CSV table of C-alpha atoms and ligand atoms in Angstrom, one decimal:
chain,number,residue,atom,x,y,z
A,1,MET,CA,65.1,69.1,30.9
A,2,LYS,CA,65.0,68.1,27.2
A,3,ASN,CA,65.4,71.7,26.2
A,4,TYR,CA,68.3,72.1,28.6
A,5,LEU,CA,70.1,69.1,27.1
A,6,LEU,CA,69.5,70.4,23.6
A,7,LEU,CA,71.0,73.8,24.6
A,8,LEU,CA,74.0,72.0,26.1
A,9,ALA,CA,74.4,70.0,22.9
A,10,LEU,CA,74.3,73.1,20.8
A,11,LEU,CA,76.8,74.8,23.1
A,12,CYS,CA,79.1,71.8,23.0
A,13,SER,CA,78.9,71.6,19.2
A,14,GLY,CA,79.9,75.3,19.0
A,15,ILE,CA,83.0,74.6,21.0
A,16,MET,CA,83.8,71.5,19.0
A,17,LEU,CA,83.7,73.4,15.8
A,18,GLN,CA,87.2,74.9,16.2
A,19,SER,CA,88.8,71.5,16.8
A,20,CYS,CA,86.9,69.8,14.1
A,21,THR,CA,87.5,72.0,11.1
A,22,LYS,CA,91.2,71.2,10.9
A,23,ASP,CA,92.3,70.3,7.4
A,24,PRO,CA,91.3,66.6,7.2
A,25,ASP,CA,93.6,66.2,4.2
A,26,ASN,CA,96.8,66.3,6.2
A,27,GLY,CA,96.9,62.5,6.2
A,28,ASN,CA,96.2,62.3,9.9
A,29,ASN,CA,93.0,60.8,11.3
A,30,THR,CA,90.9,63.7,12.4
A,31,ASN,CA,88.8,61.5,14.7
A,32,ASN,CA,90.9,62.0,17.8
A,33,THR,CA,90.2,65.7,17.7
A,34,ILE,CA,86.5,65.3,17.9
A,35,GLU,CA,85.3,66.3,21.3
A,36,GLY,CA,82.5,64.3,22.8
A,37,LEU,CA,83.5,61.2,20.8
A,38,ASN,CA,85.7,58.4,22.2
A,39,LEU,CA,87.4,57.3,19.0
A,40,PRO,CA,91.0,56.0,18.7
A,41,ALA,CA,93.7,58.1,17.1
A,42,THR,CA,94.1,55.4,14.4
A,43,PRO,CA,90.8,53.9,13.5
A,44,PHE,CA,90.0,50.3,14.5
A,45,ASN,CA,90.6,47.6,12.0
A,46,TYR,CA,87.2,46.9,10.5
A,47,ALA,CA,88.2,46.2,7.0
A,48,ASN,CA,90.6,43.3,7.4
A,49,PRO,CA,90.0,41.3,10.6
A,50,SER,CA,92.3,38.3,10.7
A,51,LEU,CA,89.6,35.7,9.8
A,52,PRO,CA,90.3,32.0,10.0
A,53,ASN,CA,90.9,30.2,6.7
A,54,TYR,CA,87.5,28.4,6.7
A,55,LEU,CA,85.8,31.8,6.6
A,56,THR,CA,87.8,33.2,3.7
A,57,ALA,CA,87.8,30.0,1.6
A,58,PRO,CA,85.0,29.0,-0.7
A,59,PRO,CA,82.1,28.3,-0.2
A,60,ILE,CA,81.9,30.8,2.8
A,61,ALA,CA,83.7,33.6,1.1
A,62,GLY,CA,81.0,33.4,-1.6
A,63,GLN,CA,78.3,33.9,0.9
A,64,LEU,CA,79.4,37.5,1.6
A,65,ASN,CA,76.8,40.1,0.7
A,66,THR,CA,79.1,43.1,0.6
A,67,PRO,CA,78.5,44.9,-2.6
A,68,ALA,CA,81.5,46.0,-4.7
A,69,ASN,CA,80.5,49.7,-4.3
A,70,ASN,CA,80.4,49.6,-0.5
A,71,PRO,CA,83.3,47.6,0.9
A,72,VAL,CA,83.9,47.9,4.7
A,73,THR,CA,86.6,50.5,5.3
A,74,ASN,CA,88.0,51.5,8.6
A,75,TYR,CA,86.7,55.1,8.4
A,76,GLY,CA,83.4,54.1,6.9
A,77,ALA,CA,82.6,51.7,9.7
A,78,THR,CA,83.8,54.3,12.2
A,79,LEU,CA,81.2,56.7,10.9
A,80,GLY,CA,78.7,53.8,11.0
A,81,ARG,CA,79.6,53.2,14.6
A,82,VAL,CA,79.0,56.8,15.6
A,83,LEU,CA,75.6,56.8,13.7
A,84,PHE,CA,74.7,53.4,15.2
A,85,TYR,CA,75.0,54.8,18.8
A,86,ASP,CA,73.7,58.3,18.1
A,87,THR,CA,70.2,59.1,19.5
A,88,ASN,CA,70.1,62.0,17.0
A,89,LEU,CA,68.8,59.4,14.6
A,90,SER,CA,65.4,59.4,16.3
A,91,ARG,CA,62.9,62.2,16.2
A,92,ASN,CA,63.0,63.0,19.9
A,93,ASN,CA,66.7,62.0,20.5
A,94,THR,CA,65.7,59.0,22.7
A,95,LYS,CA,66.6,56.0,20.5
A,96,SER,CA,69.7,54.9,18.7
A,97,CYS,CA,70.1,51.7,16.7
A,98,ALA,CA,71.9,50.4,19.8
A,99,SER,CA,68.8,50.8,21.9
A,100,CYS,CA,67.3,47.8,20.2
A,101,HIS,CA,70.6,46.1,19.1
A,102,GLN,CA,72.7,45.9,22.3
A,103,GLN,CA,76.3,44.7,22.1
A,104,ALA,CA,76.0,42.6,25.2
A,105,PHE,CA,73.1,40.6,23.6
A,106,SER,CA,74.7,39.8,20.2
A,107,PHE,CA,73.3,43.2,19.1
A,108,SER,CA,69.7,42.2,19.7
A,109,ASP,CA,67.2,43.2,22.4
A,110,PRO,CA,66.5,41.0,25.5
A,111,ASP,CA,62.9,42.2,25.3
A,112,GLN,CA,60.5,40.2,23.2
A,113,PHE,CA,59.5,43.4,21.4
A,114,SER,CA,61.5,46.6,21.4
A,115,THR,CA,60.3,50.0,22.5
A,116,GLY,CA,60.3,52.7,19.9
A,117,PHE,CA,61.0,56.5,20.3
A,118,GLU,CA,57.5,57.3,21.5
A,119,GLY,CA,57.0,54.1,23.6
A,120,GLY,CA,55.3,52.0,20.9
A,121,LEU,CA,56.3,48.4,20.5
A,122,THR,CA,57.9,46.8,17.4
A,123,GLY,CA,55.9,44.0,15.7
A,124,ARG,CA,58.8,41.6,15.8
A,125,ASN,CA,61.7,40.6,18.0
A,126,SER,CA,64.9,42.5,17.3
A,127,MET,CA,67.5,40.6,15.3
A,128,SER,CA,71.0,39.7,16.2
A,129,LEU,CA,73.5,41.4,13.9
A,130,LEU,CA,76.3,38.9,14.2
A,131,ASN,CA,77.7,37.7,10.8
A,132,ALA,CA,74.8,39.4,8.9
A,133,ALA,CA,77.4,40.0,6.2
A,134,TYR,CA,77.3,36.3,5.5
A,135,TYR,CA,73.7,35.8,4.6
A,136,PRO,CA,74.1,34.6,1.0
A,137,ASN,CA,71.1,36.2,-0.6
A,138,GLY,CA,72.0,39.5,1.1
A,139,ARG,CA,68.4,40.2,2.2
A,140,PHE,CA,67.6,41.7,5.5
A,141,PHE,CA,64.7,41.7,8.1
A,142,TRP,CA,62.8,38.6,9.3
A,143,ASP,CA,60.7,38.8,6.1
A,144,GLU,CA,63.7,39.5,3.9
A,145,ARG,CA,61.9,42.6,2.6
A,146,ALA,CA,65.1,44.7,2.3
A,147,ALA,CA,67.3,43.7,-0.7
A,148,SER,CA,70.5,44.8,1.0
A,149,ALA,CA,72.0,46.1,4.2
A,150,GLU,CA,72.1,49.5,2.6
A,151,ALA,CA,68.3,49.3,1.8
A,152,GLN,CA,67.7,48.0,5.3
A,153,ALA,CA,69.4,50.9,7.1
A,154,SER,CA,66.8,53.6,6.4
A,155,GLY,CA,64.1,51.2,7.5
A,156,PRO,CA,64.3,51.8,11.3
A,157,ILE,CA,65.1,55.5,10.9
A,158,THR,CA,61.9,56.2,8.9
A,159,HIS,CA,59.8,53.6,10.8
A,160,PRO,CA,56.8,55.3,12.5
A,161,VAL,CA,57.3,53.2,15.7
A,162,GLU,CA,61.1,52.9,15.8
A,163,MET,CA,62.8,56.3,15.1
A,164,GLY,CA,60.1,58.4,13.3
A,165,MET,CA,62.3,60.5,11.0
A,166,THR,CA,62.4,61.1,7.3
A,167,MET,CA,65.8,60.8,5.6
A,168,PRO,CA,65.8,64.5,4.4
A,169,GLU,CA,65.0,65.6,8.0
A,170,LEU,CA,67.8,63.4,9.3
A,171,VAL,CA,70.3,64.9,6.8
A,172,THR,CA,69.4,68.4,7.9
A,173,LYS,CA,69.6,67.4,11.5
A,174,LEU,CA,73.1,65.8,11.2
A,175,GLN,CA,74.4,68.7,9.1
A,176,ALA,CA,74.0,70.8,12.3
A,177,VAL,CA,76.0,68.3,14.4
A,178,ASP,CA,79.6,69.2,13.9
A,179,TYR,CA,81.3,65.8,14.5
A,180,TYR,CA,79.7,64.5,11.3
A,181,LYS,CA,81.6,66.7,8.9
A,182,PRO,CA,85.1,65.3,9.6
A,183,LEU,CA,83.6,61.8,9.9
A,184,PHE,CA,82.0,62.0,6.5
A,185,LYS,CA,85.2,63.5,5.1
A,186,ASP,CA,87.3,60.6,6.4
A,187,ALA,CA,84.8,58.0,5.3
A,188,PHE,CA,83.7,59.3,1.8
A,189,GLY,CA,86.1,62.1,1.0
A,190,SER,CA,83.6,65.0,1.4
A,191,GLU,CA,82.1,66.8,4.3
A,192,GLN,CA,78.8,66.6,2.5
A,193,ILE,CA,76.3,64.7,4.6
A,194,ASP,CA,73.7,62.9,2.6
A,195,SER,CA,71.3,60.0,3.0
A,196,ALA,CA,73.3,57.7,0.7
A,197,GLY,CA,76.4,58.2,2.9
A,198,ILE,CA,74.4,57.6,6.1
A,199,VAL,CA,73.0,54.2,4.9
A,200,ARG,CA,76.4,53.1,3.4
A,201,ALA,CA,78.2,53.8,6.7
A,202,LEU,CA,75.6,52.0,8.8
A,203,ALA,CA,75.7,49.0,6.4
A,204,GLN,CA,79.5,48.9,6.7
A,205,PHE,CA,79.4,48.9,10.5
A,206,VAL,CA,76.7,46.2,10.5
A,207,ARG,CA,78.8,44.0,8.1
A,208,SER,CA,81.9,44.5,10.2
A,209,ILE,CA,80.3,42.7,13.1
A,210,VAL,CA,81.8,39.3,12.4
A,211,SER,CA,82.2,36.6,15.0
A,212,TYR,CA,85.1,34.2,14.6
A,213,GLN,CA,86.6,33.8,18.0
A,214,THR,CA,84.3,31.4,19.8
A,215,LYS,CA,85.0,28.1,21.5
A,216,TYR,CA,83.7,26.6,18.3
A,217,ASP,CA,86.3,28.5,16.2
A,218,ALA,CA,89.1,27.5,18.6
A,219,GLY,CA,88.2,23.8,17.9
A,220,ARG,CA,87.5,24.3,14.2
A,221,ALA,CA,90.9,25.9,13.5
A,222,ALA,CA,92.7,22.5,13.9
A,223,PHE,CA,91.0,21.2,10.7
A,224,PRO,CA,91.3,22.1,7.0
A,225,PRO,CA,88.6,24.3,5.5
A,226,ASN,CA,87.0,21.5,3.6
A,227,GLN,CA,86.6,19.3,6.7
A,228,ASN,CA,83.0,18.6,7.6
A,229,PRO,CA,82.9,19.8,11.3
A,230,GLY,CA,80.3,17.2,12.2
A,231,GLN,CA,82.6,14.3,11.4
A,232,VAL,CA,85.5,15.1,13.8
A,233,ASN,CA,85.8,15.6,17.5
A,234,PHE,CA,87.1,19.0,18.6
A,235,THR,CA,89.8,18.5,21.2
A,236,ASN,CA,88.8,21.6,23.2
A,237,PHE,CA,85.1,20.4,23.4
A,238,THR,CA,83.6,18.4,26.2
A,239,PRO,CA,82.2,15.0,25.2
A,240,GLN,CA,78.7,16.6,25.5
A,241,GLU,CA,79.6,19.5,23.2
A,242,ASN,CA,81.0,17.1,20.7
A,243,GLN,CA,77.8,15.0,20.9
A,244,GLY,CA,75.8,18.2,20.3
A,245,LYS,CA,78.0,19.1,17.3
A,246,GLN,CA,77.5,15.7,15.8
A,247,LEU,CA,73.7,15.9,16.2
A,248,PHE,CA,73.7,19.5,14.8
A,249,PHE,CA,75.6,18.6,11.6
A,250,GLY,CA,74.3,15.0,11.5
A,251,VAL,CA,70.9,13.4,12.3
A,252,ALA,CA,69.3,16.4,13.9
A,253,GLY,CA,69.7,18.1,10.5
A,254,CYS,CA,70.1,21.6,11.9
A,255,ALA,CA,73.0,22.3,9.5
A,256,ARG,CA,70.7,21.7,6.5
A,257,CYS,CA,69.4,25.2,7.2
A,258,HIS,CA,71.9,26.7,9.7
A,259,GLY,CA,74.7,25.4,7.6
A,260,THR,CA,78.5,25.9,7.4
A,261,GLU,CA,80.6,28.0,9.8
A,262,THR,CA,78.3,31.0,9.5
A,263,PHE,CA,75.3,29.0,10.6
A,264,THR,CA,72.9,30.6,8.1
A,265,ALA,CA,70.8,29.2,5.2
A,266,PRO,CA,70.7,30.2,1.6
A,267,GLY,CA,67.4,31.9,2.3
A,268,ALA,CA,64.1,32.0,4.2
A,269,ARG,CA,62.5,28.9,5.4
A,270,ASN,CA,59.3,27.7,7.2
A,271,ASN,CA,60.5,25.9,10.4
A,272,GLY,CA,57.0,24.7,11.4
A,273,LEU,CA,56.3,27.1,14.3
A,274,ASP,CA,52.5,27.3,13.6
A,275,LEU,CA,49.8,25.8,11.6
A,276,VAL,CA,48.4,29.3,11.0
A,277,PHE,CA,50.8,32.2,11.4
A,278,ALA,CA,49.6,35.5,12.9
A,279,ASP,CA,52.6,37.0,11.0
A,280,ASN,CA,53.2,35.4,7.6
A,281,GLY,CA,56.7,36.8,7.1
A,282,VAL,CA,58.0,36.6,3.5
A,283,GLY,CA,54.5,35.7,2.3
A,284,GLU,CA,53.1,38.9,3.8
A,285,ALA,CA,55.9,41.0,2.4
A,286,THR,CA,55.7,39.6,-1.1
A,287,GLY,CA,51.9,38.9,-1.3
A,288,ASN,CA,52.8,35.3,-2.3
A,289,ALA,CA,50.8,32.8,-0.1
A,290,ALA,CA,53.2,30.0,-1.2
A,291,LEU,CA,55.7,31.8,1.0
A,292,ASN,CA,53.5,32.2,4.1
A,293,GLY,CA,55.3,31.3,7.3
A,294,LEU,CA,58.8,31.7,5.8
A,295,PHE,CA,61.3,33.8,7.7
A,296,LYS,CA,64.9,34.6,7.4
A,297,THR,CA,67.1,31.8,8.7
A,298,PRO,CA,69.3,33.7,11.0
A,299,SER,CA,72.9,33.0,11.9
A,300,LEU,CA,73.2,31.1,15.2
A,301,ARG,CA,76.5,32.7,16.1
A,302,GLY,CA,76.1,34.4,19.5
A,303,ILE,CA,72.7,32.7,19.9
A,304,GLU,CA,73.1,32.2,23.7
A,305,LEU,CA,73.1,35.9,24.2
A,306,SER,CA,70.3,36.9,21.9
A,307,ALA,CA,67.2,35.5,23.7
A,308,PRO,CA,64.3,35.5,23.2
A,309,TYR,CA,64.1,33.5,20.0
A,310,MET,CA,62.2,33.4,16.7
A,311,HIS,CA,60.7,36.4,14.8
A,312,ASP,CA,58.2,36.9,17.5
A,313,GLY,CA,60.5,36.1,20.5
A,314,ARG,CA,58.1,33.3,21.5
A,315,PHE,CA,60.8,31.1,23.1
A,316,ALA,CA,62.7,32.4,26.1
A,317,THR,CA,65.4,29.8,26.2
A,318,LEU,CA,67.4,27.5,23.9
A,319,GLU,CA,65.9,24.5,25.6
A,320,GLU,CA,62.5,25.7,24.4
A,321,VAL,CA,63.9,26.1,20.9
A,322,VAL,CA,65.3,22.5,20.9
A,323,GLU,CA,62.0,21.2,22.3
A,324,HIS,CA,60.3,22.8,19.3
A,325,TYR,CA,62.5,20.9,16.8
A,326,SER,CA,62.1,17.8,19.0
A,327,THR,CA,58.3,17.6,19.3
A,328,GLY,CA,56.7,20.9,18.1
A,329,VAL,CA,57.2,21.0,14.3
A,330,LYS,CA,53.8,21.7,12.7
A,331,ASN,CA,52.6,20.5,9.4
A,332,HIS,CA,52.1,23.9,7.7
A,333,PRO,CA,51.6,23.5,4.0
A,334,ASN,CA,54.8,25.5,3.4
A,335,LEU,CA,56.9,23.6,6.0
A,336,SER,CA,60.3,23.5,4.4
A,337,ILE,CA,61.6,20.2,3.0
A,338,GLU,CA,64.5,20.1,5.4
A,339,LEU,CA,62.0,19.5,8.2
A,340,ARG,CA,60.0,16.8,6.4
A,341,THR,CA,60.6,13.1,6.4
A,342,PRO,CA,61.0,11.4,3.0
A,343,ASN,CA,57.2,10.7,3.1
A,344,GLY,CA,56.4,14.3,3.7
A,345,ALA,CA,55.4,14.3,7.4
A,346,PRO,CA,56.8,16.9,9.7
A,347,ARG,CA,60.2,15.6,11.0
A,348,ASN,CA,60.1,15.9,14.8
A,349,LEU,CA,63.4,14.7,16.2
A,350,ASN,CA,62.0,13.1,19.4
A,351,LEU,CA,65.4,13.7,21.1
A,352,ASN,CA,66.1,12.2,24.5
A,353,ALA,CA,67.1,14.4,27.5
A,354,ASP,CA,70.8,13.8,26.9
A,355,GLU,CA,70.6,14.8,23.3
A,356,LYS,CA,68.7,18.0,24.0
A,357,THR,CA,71.2,19.0,26.6
A,358,ALA,CA,74.0,18.2,24.2
A,359,LEU,CA,72.5,20.3,21.4
A,360,VAL,CA,72.1,23.3,23.8
A,361,ALA,CA,75.7,22.8,25.0
A,362,PHE,CA,76.9,22.9,21.4
A,363,LEU,CA,74.9,26.0,20.6
A,364,LYS,CA,76.6,27.7,23.5
A,365,THR,CA,80.0,27.1,22.0
A,366,LEU,CA,79.0,29.7,19.4
A,367,THR,CA,79.1,32.4,22.0
A,368,ASP,CA,81.6,35.2,21.3
A,369,THR,CA,82.3,37.0,24.5
A,370,GLY,CA,85.0,38.9,22.7
A,371,ILE,CA,82.5,40.6,20.4
A,372,ALA,CA,80.2,41.4,23.3
A,373,ASN,CA,83.0,43.5,24.9
A,374,ASP,CA,85.1,44.6,21.9
A,375,PRO,CA,85.6,48.5,22.1
A,376,LYS,CA,85.5,48.7,18.3
A,377,PHE,CA,81.8,47.8,18.4
A,378,SER,CA,81.0,49.8,21.6
A,379,SER,CA,79.5,53.2,22.0
A,380,PRO,CA,81.8,56.1,21.1
A,381,PHE,CA,79.7,58.5,23.2
B,401,HEC,C1,63.0,50.3,18.2
B,401,HEC,C2,63.9,49.2,18.0
B,401,HEC,C3,64.8,49.3,16.8
B,401,HEC,C4,65.7,50.3,16.4
B,401,HEC,C5,65.7,51.7,17.0
B,401,HEC,C6,66.5,49.8,15.4
B,401,HEC,N1,66.1,48.5,15.1
B,401,HEC,FE1,67.0,47.2,13.8
B,401,HEC,N2,65.6,45.8,14.1
B,401,HEC,C7,64.6,45.9,15.0
B,401,HEC,C8,63.6,44.9,14.8
B,401,HEC,C9,62.3,44.7,15.6
B,401,HEC,C10,64.0,44.2,13.7
B,401,HEC,C11,63.3,43.1,12.9
B,401,HEC,C12,62.2,43.8,12.1
B,401,HEC,C13,61.6,43.0,11.1
B,401,HEC,O1,62.1,41.9,10.7
B,401,HEC,O2,60.5,43.4,10.6
B,401,HEC,C14,65.3,44.8,13.2
B,401,HEC,C15,66.1,44.3,12.2
B,401,HEC,C16,67.3,44.9,11.8
B,401,HEC,C17,68.2,44.3,10.9
B,401,HEC,C18,68.1,43.1,10.1
B,401,HEC,C19,69.0,42.0,10.4
B,401,HEC,C20,69.0,40.8,9.5
B,401,HEC,O3,69.8,39.9,9.7
B,401,HEC,O4,68.1,40.8,8.6
B,401,HEC,C21,69.3,45.2,10.8
B,401,HEC,C22,70.6,45.1,10.0
B,401,HEC,C23,69.0,46.3,11.7
B,401,HEC,N3,67.8,46.1,12.3
B,401,HEC,C24,69.9,47.4,11.9
B,401,HEC,C25,69.4,48.5,12.5
B,401,HEC,C26,70.1,49.8,12.4
B,401,HEC,C27,71.3,50.1,11.5
B,401,HEC,C28,69.4,50.7,13.2
B,401,HEC,C29,69.6,52.2,13.3
B,401,HEC,C30,69.5,53.0,12.1
B,401,HEC,C31,68.3,50.0,13.8
B,401,HEC,N4,68.4,48.7,13.4
B,401,HEC,C32,67.4,50.5,14.7
B,401,HEC,C33,64.5,46.9,16.0
B,401,HEC,C34,65.1,48.1,16.0
B,402,HEC,C1,64.0,24.2,7.6
B,402,HEC,C2,65.2,24.9,8.0
B,402,HEC,C3,65.6,24.8,9.5
B,402,HEC,C4,66.1,23.7,10.2
B,402,HEC,C5,66.3,22.3,9.7
B,402,HEC,C6,66.4,24.2,11.5
B,402,HEC,N1,66.1,25.6,11.6
B,402,HEC,FE1,66.4,26.7,13.2
B,402,HEC,N2,65.5,28.3,12.2
B,402,HEC,C7,65.0,28.2,10.9
B,402,HEC,C8,64.2,29.4,10.6
B,402,HEC,C9,63.6,29.8,9.3
B,402,HEC,C10,64.3,30.2,11.8
B,402,HEC,C11,63.6,31.5,12.1
B,402,HEC,C12,62.1,31.2,12.2
B,402,HEC,C13,61.2,32.3,12.7
B,402,HEC,O1,61.7,33.2,13.4
B,402,HEC,O2,60.0,32.3,12.4
B,402,HEC,C14,65.1,29.4,12.8
B,402,HEC,C15,65.4,29.9,14.1
B,402,HEC,C16,66.2,29.2,14.9
B,402,HEC,C17,66.7,29.7,16.2
B,402,HEC,C18,66.3,31.1,16.8
B,402,HEC,C19,67.1,32.2,16.1
B,402,HEC,C20,66.9,33.6,16.6
B,402,HEC,O3,67.7,34.4,16.3
B,402,HEC,O4,65.8,33.8,17.2
B,402,HEC,C21,67.4,28.7,16.8
B,402,HEC,C22,68.2,28.9,18.1
B,402,HEC,C23,67.5,27.6,15.9
B,402,HEC,N3,66.7,27.9,14.8
B,402,HEC,C24,68.1,26.4,16.1
B,402,HEC,C25,68.0,25.3,15.3
B,402,HEC,C26,68.4,24.0,15.7
B,402,HEC,C27,69.2,23.7,17.0
B,402,HEC,C28,68.1,23.1,14.7
B,402,HEC,C29,68.2,21.6,14.7
B,402,HEC,C30,67.5,20.9,15.7
B,402,HEC,C31,67.4,23.9,13.7
B,402,HEC,N4,67.4,25.2,14.1
B,402,HEC,C32,66.9,23.4,12.5
B,402,HEC,C33,65.2,27.2,10.0
B,402,HEC,C34,65.6,26.0,10.4
């Protein structure tokens, strides 16, 4: 069966060759001529989404981790989108990035651990990719071991459990897939397929996944960028959602780490999950025990759809997450200061039932059903 599919793929790429080798310099998008790919005649707008003013004003604009030498372009992100959904990226053509980062689940995986190309399981829960561009220190993975999205992108491709390739093998493989030549030409000006182009395009696509059309945003838009969202009531919110928002930005202190409109922190933190961690996160990656138990503080945008939660997917629901901050914060020696009382004890919130429900209701206002269905982030196959 696999051989038959391979044969079919080879046959198809032979047919595609004629339509794909048109002069891509004629000023027209060549994408629409690529058989087998469902791409629009004019590329989607990835480069300049109409972001609300509070995402383009400082300090949020300064959080962007897009490097000067790899801005998001419409053709670059289009190539990234094709790569992201292409099972050619795995050794046995069974897994694409989207296998573990599914659009309907904020580009994460509903399974606690994801299944790699040969059936093995990943060691951590897959991460949501929403607003990853706004993580200020620009580091990626739960343990922040990748210094950029570009450095991250080859990680899953070459991972022995996830996709099992080497970058040189992948380059050779993609050179034989005809739709990549025009896509590379459009994205980077040359039909040459190389590993730098692959990771740049994937990073562009990942950074283009920006959520800004939630119920939260609809309420936020009525106020100036410098307004503290915790100090006003949003007119489109229920009283319960406003209560949750007030807690989040106020006494519950969530915004000390998941701060501002991108709901990320300046860096990794220890949020008191365990007294002794089976996985030490940043401490393990750096060999620095003072960083044991620290993990990337992920954006909470789209959080309702990205269950289960935490680096090991230990919590199935948002209610369980809120219960953790209410009664479960452990006194690990590296517990972050934002979760300590002034005298240094773990700061458990001891929320009442109404407050817990309100916090969860607020977190659900960060759900972006638009992004979960937007064709520009969907499979082009
Ligand atoms: C087999 C499942 C699997 C596949 C395939 C996979 N990922 Fe992941 N991804 C994960 C897991 C699990 C993590 C968290 C790993 C860790 O932190 O150690 C992750 C983390 C990430 C992150 C970090 C997000 C952040 O905010 O730090 C990005 C970006 C990402 N993946 C993109 C990709 C891309 C691009 C591809 C395809 C080239 C891909 N992934 C393929 C499972 C997968
Ligand atoms: C000390 C900083 C800090 C504070 C304060 C904090 N968090 Fe977190 N939060 C984190 C870190 C770090 C993680 C990831 C931990 C891990 O996976 O090991 C996290 C994870 C989460 C997750 C799961 C994210 C995912 O993608 O799996 C949710 C939901 C969450 N926090 C909500 C909240 C809420 C609600 C509050 C307030 C009650 C809060 N946090 C307060 C640092 C913090």
